[in-house]
Each structure stands twice: as structure tokens, then as C-alpha cells.
Coordinates of C-alpha atoms in Angstrom, one line a residue:
M308 CA 74.8 118.5 79.2
Q309 CA 78.4 119.3 79.6
T310 CA 80.7 116.7 81.2
L311 CA 84.4 116.5 82.0
A312 CA 85.0 113.6 79.6
H313 CA 83.2 115.2 76.7
F314 CA 85.9 116.4 74.6
G315 CA 84.1 117.4 71.6
D316 CA 83.4 120.8 73.1
G317 CA 86.7 121.5 74.4
G318 CA 86.6 119.4 77.6
P319 CA 89.6 117.5 78.9
G320 CA 88.7 114.2 77.1
P321 CA 89.1 110.6 78.0
W322 CA 92.7 111.2 79.1
I323 CA 91.4 112.7 82.3
L324 CA 91.4 109.1 83.7
F325 CA 95.2 109.1 83.1
F326 CA 95.9 111.1 86.2
P327 CA 94.4 108.7 88.9
V328 CA 96.3 106.0 87.2
I329 CA 99.6 107.9 87.6
W330 CA 98.8 108.7 91.2
A331 CA 98.1 105.1 91.9
L332 CA 101.4 104.0 90.3
V333 CA 103.4 106.5 92.3
I334 CA 101.9 105.6 95.6
G335 CA 102.2 101.9 94.8
G336 CA 105.8 102.4 93.7
G337 CA 106.6 104.2 97.0
I338 CA 105.0 101.4 99.0
A339 CA 106.9 98.8 97.2
L340 CA 110.2 100.8 97.6
L341 CA 109.7 101.1 101.4
R342 CA 108.8 97.5 101.7
R343 CA 112.0 96.4 99.9
T344 CA 114.2 98.8 101.9
I345 CA 113.1 100.1 105.2
W346 CA 110.5 97.8 106.3
R347 CA 112.2 94.6 105.1
G348 CA 113.7 93.3 108.4
R349 CA 110.8 94.2 110.7
R350 CA 108.2 91.7 111.7
G351 CA 106.1 93.9 113.8
P352 CA 106.1 95.3 117.4
W353 CA 105.3 92.0 118.9
R354 CA 108.5 90.3 118.0
T355 CA 112.0 91.4 118.7
A356 CA 115.4 89.9 117.8
A357 CA 116.0 88.9 121.5
E358 CA 112.9 86.6 121.2
D359 CA 114.3 84.8 118.3
N360 CA 117.5 83.9 120.0
S361 CA 116.0 83.1 123.4
P362 CA 116.9 79.7 124.9
I363 CA 113.3 78.6 124.9
T364 CA 113.1 79.2 121.0
V365 CA 116.3 77.4 120.6
L366 CA 115.0 74.4 122.5
G367 CA 111.9 74.4 120.4
H368 CA 113.9 74.4 117.2
R369 CA 116.0 71.7 118.5
F370 CA 112.8 69.6 119.4
A371 CA 111.3 70.3 116.0
S372 CA 114.5 69.2 114.1
G373 CA 114.7 65.9 116.1
D374 CA 117.8 66.7 118.0
I375 CA 116.1 65.8 121.3
D376 CA 113.2 63.8 122.2
E377 CA 109.9 64.8 123.9
D378 CA 110.9 63.7 127.4
E379 CA 114.2 65.8 127.2
Y380 CA 112.3 68.7 125.8
W381 CA 109.8 68.9 128.7
R382 CA 112.5 68.4 131.3
R383 CA 114.6 71.2 129.8
L384 CA 111.6 73.4 129.3
S385 CA 110.6 73.1 132.9
V386 CA 114.1 74.3 134.0
L387 CA 114.0 77.2 131.5
D388 CA 110.6 78.1 132.8
E389 CA 112.0 78.4 136.3
Q390 CA 114.8 80.4 135.1
F391 CA 113.1 82.8 132.8
G392 CA 109.8 83.1 134.7
R393 CA 107.5 82.0 131.9
T394 CA 104.1 80.7 133.1
G395 CA 101.8 78.2 131.6
K396 CA 102.4 74.8 130.0
G397 CA 102.9 73.8 126.4
G398 CA 104.3 77.2 125.2
A399 CA 101.4 79.4 126.3
A400 CA 102.6 82.6 127.9

């Protein structure tokens, strides 16, 4: 029975496995290059830069860092909810 890896009779030999490895390295290298250059700053279609700097996000960061207490957080959040039209309580949209 003649197989591709049977190199005694003139077949390509065991180095035939070299080509799939080369293609995997080329594809993996291309993906790594894209991730380091083009896709680096993107977080996905669900988040935009405007959301990162919104007043509600800033308020949440101030509360998390301890700049304001819980009562002040809820008071300011209720005002921001009225201005920006967010619905729900506790950060649920």
C-alpha cells in the first residue's frame, strides 16, 4: 500500500507535515500582528469612548475610589438619571 508519508518509494516523506505547521505559524503570526496594531484599542461594538467618559461612569469611579459616600452617590445618580434618561435602579439599564 502506497501512502504519502512513505518516502522509501519516492513519496514526499515525513516533511509533508512541515507545510501545515508553516501555515499555522503564518496565520497565527498574522492574527498576533493584527491584535497588536489594529485591534488594540477596540473593546467591541457594545462600548464606545463616549460611554467611558459619561458623567454616570465618572460618578461610579468616584464612589468606587471613596471620594463620595453612598448617600451622595445615590443622590447624584438620581439627578443624572433624570438628565440623561436612564431607567432602572442600581445601574441596570
